[in-house]
Amino acid sequence: MEHVIFDGDPDLAPLVFLHGGLGCVAAWGRFPARLAAATGRRALVYSRHGNGGSGPDPLPRTPRYMHEHAQDVLPGLLDALGVERPVLVGHSDGASIALLHASVRPVEAVVGMGPHMYFEEENRLGIEAARASYEAGPLAKKLALVHDDPRGVFDRWSGVWLSPGFRDWNIENDLDVTAPVLMIQGDADEYGSLGQVDAVERAVRGPFRRLVPEGCDHYPYLVCPDLVVENVCDFLAEHTAPASAAASTPASAAAPTGVPAAEAAR
């Protein structure tokens, strides 16, 4: 499985980045390196099977694909890499996967951006707009920069979300999260309403905080990375073990080489 590891303080819980449906290691751009440097934490960034350079997905894409990755695939990966009690940083599908994983395994905290808790009309409209962009060419060109199989990535993602079986998809009653949770969603998110964040707050039982950046779409880590990094650092400082001094290496030097611009996956 394609992955990148950033070094940091071994005494702090590591960050684990969980990308969205069209994401991968490269699609995060420099954001993981920036957040790792700002928090002084180690970080794991990986591409799920079928995305980026991780090769084909051996599992059929069903409405339970987020449950399957969160509760079957991700535990195996973390165990293989010796990662315990991580801080999960998830975007879109990855935010949902983070919450589902935190319901069955101990984590230090959950940071989610643009979470999905249930299917709503905004999901359908956003994905149909993305499909039109893909067929017209712009989105296809962007995905081709970061995925070995861009057509397969797009079809698997859009196909399951627009399938009749997904209309009743809802994870509100599947969560059992006691870890601290920070949810970030732009007020101009094209893939979901702020009702999704309300649903997270209702479902979790630990400390909860929300951040709603004004004028921000589905990609806060690209649109307002400084704001996101600042708020994540503050949240972790308040709700997790005290962090050591932030890493002195500039994020630009810590980022993996050969990573295309983050805009490629927008």
XYZ file of C-alpha atoms in Angstrom:
266
model
C 0.000 0.000 0.000
C 1.434 3.379 -1.022
C 2.421 5.382 2.048
C 4.706 8.126 3.356
C 5.946 8.478 6.942
C 7.111 11.723 8.543
C 9.361 11.652 11.592
C 8.419 13.297 14.881
C 8.369 12.907 18.654
C 7.975 9.175 19.444
C 6.353 10.044 22.773
C 3.387 11.716 21.062
C 0.495 9.935 19.380
C 1.154 9.918 15.626
C -1.070 11.525 13.020
C -2.749 9.205 10.499
C -4.194 10.903 7.403
C -7.307 9.402 5.766
C -8.080 10.842 2.332
C -11.420 11.414 0.624
C -13.054 9.381 -2.113
C -10.993 10.985 -4.891
C -7.891 11.474 -2.740
C -4.545 9.748 -2.216
C -1.099 10.534 -0.784
C -0.291 13.102 -3.475
C -3.688 14.809 -3.243
C -2.904 16.034 0.281
C -0.025 18.102 -1.093
C 2.143 19.614 1.661
C -0.594 19.721 4.289
C 0.457 16.540 6.173
C 4.062 17.756 6.384
C 2.907 21.156 7.650
C 0.671 19.672 10.315
C 3.288 17.143 11.392
C 5.882 19.906 11.729
C 3.487 22.205 13.607
C 2.494 19.509 16.111
C 5.895 17.820 16.384
C 4.211 14.468 15.730
C 5.074 11.566 13.504
C 2.654 11.119 10.602
C 1.444 8.348 8.314
C -0.100 9.276 4.965
C -1.329 6.448 2.738
C -3.495 5.733 -0.301
C -6.310 3.238 0.024
C -6.352 0.353 -2.443
C -7.566 1.545 -5.824
C -6.370 5.119 -5.241
C -3.053 6.815 -5.977
C -0.346 4.214 -6.487
C -1.755 1.538 -4.178
C -2.868 -0.821 -6.935
C -6.333 -2.319 -7.529
C -8.896 -2.566 -4.754
C -9.473 -6.272 -4.047
C -12.861 -5.567 -2.436
C -16.066 -4.826 -4.346
C -17.343 -1.295 -3.710
C -20.521 -1.614 -1.641
C -22.407 0.917 0.517
C -20.425 -0.492 3.452
C -17.015 0.268 1.978
C -16.224 2.895 4.627
C -17.136 0.467 7.426
C -14.991 -2.229 5.805
C -11.923 -0.027 5.528
C -12.330 1.533 8.981
C -12.897 -1.697 10.861
C -11.058 -4.352 8.807
C -8.377 -2.856 6.538
C -7.145 0.082 8.635
C -6.599 -1.933 11.842
C -4.433 -4.387 9.898
C -2.373 -1.567 8.391
C -1.833 0.180 11.732
C -0.884 -3.087 13.424
C 1.595 -3.903 10.651
C 3.247 -0.494 11.055
C 3.152 -0.536 14.851
C 0.886 2.516 15.105
C -1.096 2.711 18.371
C -3.717 5.221 19.562
C -3.269 7.612 16.624
C -4.723 11.031 16.000
C -6.876 10.392 12.922
C -7.042 13.257 10.410
C -9.740 12.476 7.847
C -11.184 14.332 4.879
C -14.633 13.593 3.387
C -14.931 9.770 3.205
C -11.809 9.730 5.352
C -13.574 11.697 8.090
C -16.331 9.080 8.162
C -13.742 6.296 8.200
C -11.990 8.006 11.113
C -15.199 8.113 13.164
C -16.024 4.482 12.349
C -12.506 3.360 13.271
C -12.590 5.334 16.527
C -15.773 3.439 17.398
C -13.956 0.086 17.511
C -10.314 0.931 18.300
C -8.695 3.361 20.781
C -7.533 6.652 19.288
C -6.088 9.805 20.804
C -8.387 12.149 18.874
C -10.303 12.573 15.620
C -9.978 15.546 13.276
C -12.451 15.508 10.395
C -12.996 17.796 7.424
C -16.195 17.695 5.353
C -17.582 14.604 7.134
C -20.364 12.382 5.794
C -22.836 10.999 8.332
C -25.844 10.328 6.108
C -26.853 10.639 2.470
C -28.524 13.924 1.554
C -29.505 15.815 -1.580
C -26.331 17.932 -1.425
C -24.307 14.745 -1.854
C -26.135 13.820 -5.039
C -25.908 17.299 -6.529
C -22.216 17.627 -5.740
C -21.331 14.241 -7.192
C -23.397 14.804 -10.338
C -21.556 18.104 -10.825
C -18.257 16.263 -10.363
C -19.328 13.664 -12.926
C -20.093 16.408 -15.443
C -16.666 17.935 -14.799
C -14.993 14.564 -15.218
C -16.699 13.834 -18.519
C -15.946 17.355 -19.770
C -12.269 16.890 -19.014
C -11.092 19.224 -16.213
C -11.536 16.819 -13.308
C -10.238 13.880 -15.361
C -6.997 15.766 -16.036
C -6.549 16.609 -12.349
C -7.145 13.030 -11.206
C -4.735 11.710 -13.837
C -1.942 13.656 -12.107
C -2.263 11.723 -8.844
C -3.842 8.321 -9.621
C -2.609 5.330 -11.594
C -6.226 4.545 -12.548
C -8.151 7.845 -12.496
C -11.169 6.490 -14.369
C -11.511 3.595 -11.948
C -11.157 5.898 -8.930
C -13.879 8.194 -10.178
C -16.283 5.461 -11.294
C -16.028 3.461 -8.057
C -16.583 6.558 -5.937
C -19.403 8.153 -7.917
C -21.020 4.824 -8.766
C -21.623 3.727 -5.191
C -22.686 7.189 -3.976
C -25.245 7.542 -6.775
C -26.524 3.960 -6.504
C -30.054 3.297 -5.194
C -28.585 1.251 -2.332
C -26.782 4.299 -0.961
C -29.875 6.473 -0.521
C -30.449 5.100 2.992
C -26.782 5.215 4.010
C -26.388 6.544 7.553
C -23.710 5.917 10.203
C -25.192 7.937 13.078
C -26.245 4.828 15.007
C -22.987 2.996 14.224
C -20.723 5.323 16.180
C -19.355 4.849 19.689
C -16.719 7.582 19.892
C -15.472 8.842 23.249
C -12.226 10.412 21.994
C -12.046 14.200 21.473
C -13.435 15.217 18.074
C -12.780 18.338 15.991
C -14.947 18.754 12.886
C -14.164 21.318 10.170
C -16.557 22.108 7.349
C -16.667 25.119 5.044
C -19.943 27.003 4.836
C -19.733 26.660 1.021
C -19.125 22.887 0.997
C -20.492 21.569 -2.289
C -20.784 17.980 -1.045
C -22.819 18.360 2.137
C -24.700 20.653 4.499
C -23.659 21.708 7.987
C -26.270 19.237 9.180
C -23.524 16.635 8.783
C -21.478 18.322 11.521
C -24.586 18.566 13.702
C -25.023 14.816 13.274
C -21.440 14.171 14.369
C -21.956 16.269 17.480
C -25.107 14.312 18.358
C -23.430 10.953 17.819
C -20.141 11.329 19.720
C -19.787 11.232 23.507
C -16.428 12.909 24.122
C -15.248 16.536 23.862
C -16.457 18.109 20.612
C -15.474 21.254 18.744
C -16.458 22.593 15.330
C -14.860 25.065 12.937
C -16.823 26.535 10.006
C -14.525 28.603 7.744
C -16.431 31.271 5.826
C -16.451 30.986 2.050
C -14.640 27.630 2.161
C -15.627 24.675 -0.019
C -15.098 20.939 0.579
C -11.315 21.307 0.876
C -10.365 23.323 3.994
C -6.826 21.920 4.003
C -6.288 23.515 0.566
C -8.360 26.698 0.908
C -7.348 27.783 4.418
C -4.471 25.552 5.571
C -3.122 28.099 8.065
C -6.488 28.270 9.828
C -6.810 24.486 9.872
C -3.287 23.918 11.208
C -3.740 26.549 13.914
C -7.039 25.089 15.104
C -5.828 21.493 15.027
C -2.759 22.453 17.060
C -4.896 24.274 19.622
C -7.354 21.384 19.824
C -4.654 18.759 20.318
C -2.861 20.910 22.888
C -6.073 21.141 24.900
C -7.330 17.579 24.593
C -4.247 15.340 24.252
C -0.934 14.811 26.004
C 1.268 17.938 26.029
C 3.216 18.299 22.807
C 6.939 18.875 22.706
C 8.363 21.818 20.813
C 7.237 21.912 17.219
C 9.637 20.441 14.730
C 12.189 22.975 13.555
C 12.454 21.582 10.032
C 10.437 23.685 7.537
C 7.409 21.838 6.164
C 8.701 22.370 2.641
C 11.828 20.382 3.467
C 9.912 17.623 5.234
C 7.477 16.946 2.394
C 8.081 13.839 0.251
C 9.647 14.457 -3.135
C 7.739 13.988 -6.352
C 4.340 14.983 -4.976
C 2.178 16.939 -7.456
C 0.418 20.091 -6.365
C -2.522 19.545 -4.039
C -4.766 21.302 -6.536
C -4.466 18.192 -8.712
C -7.197 16.372 -6.800
C -9.642 19.231 -6.429
